[in-house]
C-alpha atoms as one frame of an Amber mdcrd trajectory, in Angstrom:
protein
  -1.787-109.437  -6.606  -3.896-108.669  -3.561  -5.426-112.051  -2.722  -9.167
-112.627  -2.675  -9.554-113.764   0.963 -11.623-111.544   3.257 -12.311-108.983
   0.521 -13.699-105.654   1.724 -14.805-102.886  -0.609 -13.324 -99.561   0.509
 -14.252 -97.347  -2.406 -12.328 -98.425  -5.501  -9.707-100.373  -3.574 -10.303
-104.092  -2.964  -8.244-105.417  -0.096  -7.759-108.678   1.745  -6.344-109.849
   5.045  -3.793-112.551   5.827  -0.302-112.432   7.319   2.001-114.332   9.636
   4.573-113.545  12.306   6.734-115.545  14.713   7.625-114.199  18.163  10.439
-111.645  17.808  11.212-113.062  14.361  13.046-110.911  11.813  10.922-109.251
   9.147  11.910-111.823   6.528  10.231-114.595   8.569   6.940-112.762   9.158
   4.773-115.149   7.166   4.218-118.267   9.243   1.001-117.561  11.143  -2.076
-115.461  10.502  -2.390-112.081  12.085  -5.748-111.369  13.661  -5.335-107.678
  14.374  -2.977-104.796  13.724  -2.282-102.513  16.683  -1.980 -98.741  16.242
  -3.289 -95.640  18.064  -6.802 -94.677  16.968  -5.776 -91.050  17.177  -6.185
 -88.262  14.625  -2.513 -87.443  15.280  -1.188 -90.919  14.458  -0.027 -91.146
  10.838  -0.646 -94.766   9.879   0.224 -94.567   6.174   1.899 -91.900   4.093
   2.483 -92.145   0.340   4.306 -89.629  -1.854   5.772 -89.513  -5.356   8.758
 -87.383  -6.308   9.430 -86.686  -9.982  12.945 -85.679 -11.005  11.610 -84.052
 -14.177   9.608 -81.491 -12.207  11.382 -78.262 -11.322   9.924 -78.443  -7.817
   8.130 -81.254  -6.021   5.239 -80.529  -3.709   6.428 -81.512  -0.204   2.941
 -82.611   0.903   2.340 -86.375   0.454  -0.273 -87.520  -2.032  -1.970 -89.662
   0.591  -2.058 -89.633   4.390  -4.159 -92.028   6.468  -4.551 -91.436  10.189
  -5.427 -93.681  13.113  -8.919 -92.240  13.514  -9.776 -93.179   9.918  -9.324
 -89.788   8.297  -7.812 -89.984   4.819  -6.221 -86.838   3.393  -5.385 -86.588
  -0.293  -3.314 -83.783  -1.756  -3.242 -83.616  -5.557  -0.480 -81.223  -6.637
  -0.860 -78.800  -9.522   0.452 -81.202 -12.169  -2.356 -83.728 -11.475  -5.946
 -83.582 -12.658  -8.416 -81.992 -10.251  -5.615 -80.560  -8.124  -6.463 -79.695
  -4.550  -7.032 -81.160  -1.102  -9.618 -83.873  -0.455 -10.677 -86.116   2.396
 -12.726 -89.178   3.268 -13.110 -91.381   6.326 -12.490 -95.081   6.819 -14.051
 -97.154   9.552 -11.729 -98.965  11.949 -12.570-102.197  10.127 -11.502-100.673
   6.835  -8.238 -99.485   8.422  -7.609-102.988   9.756  -8.272-104.572   6.361
  -6.024-102.058   4.629  -3.163-102.594   7.090  -3.511-106.375   6.890  -3.553
-106.293   3.095  -0.351-104.239   3.014   1.277-106.686   5.396   0.151-109.561
   3.195   1.951-107.888   0.300   5.136-108.155   2.396   5.506-104.474   3.218
   7.182-105.483   6.486   9.791-107.759   4.919  10.696-105.623   1.892  14.212
-104.162   1.908  15.704-101.950  -0.768  19.110-103.621  -0.338  17.741-107.104
  -1.033  15.843-105.935  -4.098  18.906-104.162  -5.489  20.943-107.335  -5.104
  18.300-109.353  -6.931  18.132-106.790  -9.743  21.906-106.787 -10.136  21.927
-110.587 -10.271  19.136-110.597 -12.859  21.130-108.132 -14.971  24.207-110.360
 -14.740  22.186-113.404 -15.748  20.627-111.639 -18.751  23.757-109.734 -19.743
  21.867-106.448 -20.062  20.221-103.740 -17.987  16.943-102.112 -19.091  16.868
 -98.375 -19.668  14.008 -96.804 -17.755  12.868 -93.277 -18.626  10.569 -93.020
 -15.591  12.462 -90.977 -12.974   9.854 -91.168 -10.236  10.692 -92.049  -6.641
   8.120 -93.295  -4.138   8.227 -92.638  -0.412   6.019 -94.910   1.667   5.574
 -94.900   5.448   3.733 -97.701   7.260   3.499 -97.083  10.989   1.925 -99.754
  13.206   2.895-100.587  16.785   2.259-104.314  16.825   0.261-107.303  15.627
  -1.856-109.908  17.392  -1.476-113.460  16.114  -4.555-115.625  15.856  -4.580
-118.056  18.764  -2.014-116.139  20.821  -2.620-113.696  23.661   0.447-111.491
  23.499   0.993-108.579  21.127   4.088-108.809  18.952   5.840-105.444  18.608
   6.349-104.118  15.090   8.396-101.096  14.115   7.719 -98.265  11.702   8.662
 -98.936   8.080   9.929 -96.327   5.638  10.539 -97.270   2.005  11.991 -95.146
  -0.778  11.653 -96.850  -4.137  12.863 -95.811  -7.585  10.778 -96.526 -10.691
   8.866 -99.338  -9.001   6.210 -99.701 -11.731   8.657-100.137 -14.630  10.928
-102.290 -12.469   8.056-104.702 -11.855   7.539-105.022 -15.608  11.232-105.500
 -16.368  11.813-107.967 -13.510   8.617-110.056 -13.254  10.434-112.890 -11.450
  11.422-110.692  -8.481   8.362-111.148  -6.264   9.141-108.354  -3.795   9.263
-105.800  -6.623   5.882-106.991  -7.878   4.446-106.853  -4.359   5.536-103.255
  -3.844   4.249-102.276  -7.282   0.834-103.682  -6.297   0.924-101.683  -3.055
   1.810 -98.516  -4.935  -0.967 -99.101  -7.465  -3.540 -99.717  -4.727  -2.573
 -96.618  -2.746  -2.602 -94.455  -5.865  -6.138 -95.634  -6.600  -7.223 -94.015
  -3.334  -6.001 -90.641  -4.613  -8.976 -90.651  -7.007 -11.509 -92.521  -4.900
 -15.135 -91.565  -5.543 -15.590 -91.238  -1.784 -13.348 -88.182  -1.594 -14.806
 -84.738  -0.964 -13.002 -81.369  -1.048 -11.509 -80.254   2.253 -13.560 -77.254
   3.472
C-alpha cells in the first residue's frame, strides 16, 4: 500500500514520499537512503508519466494513453469509447504535487521492478503450489516513468536515473493470485492509483 508518511491530497489520490538510493547503485539497491527531490524538466514537452491499458478482447485499442502527466504539471486524460464519459480531459498539478507523485511511485519500487524477476517468482510459486491459476483478464498495462535524477537527503550531488518502461500482463489478478510476491502487489497499487486519476473530480473537458 502507499504508506502514510508525508500524505498530500491530490484529488482522489493519496500519495506519500520516501525512497532511497546509493551512488550509482543498481535499481535493486535503490532503497537505502531517503530521496529529497526528483529531478525532471518542468517543461510542457516533457512526458513524466504515461499510463495505458490494452485489452486483447477489443477489436481495436485506442493508441492514445489513458493518462499523461507532463513536467509543467498538466495532466491529460483520454477516456476511449468503451469507458464511461468518454472524451479528453485535463487538470493541473502543482510542482509539489508532481514531486509527491513521483516520490510515491518510487517508494512503490517502480525503479527496481523488472518483468523478468517477477516472471521467475511466479514460475517458482507455481512450482511450489503445483498449479497455475487461469486468468480471464487479458489486459496489458504500459507504464512510462521518466525522471532524470534524484537528490538524496544530506548529499549535494544529483544521482542520475534513467527512464523506465514497464509492460505488465494482468497485474490486478496476478496480485490477488500471488499475494506473497511484493513487487506484483506494488505495481498493482501503482496501477490502481494512476487509474483513479482517470476519474478525478478535478478534471475538466479539454476545450
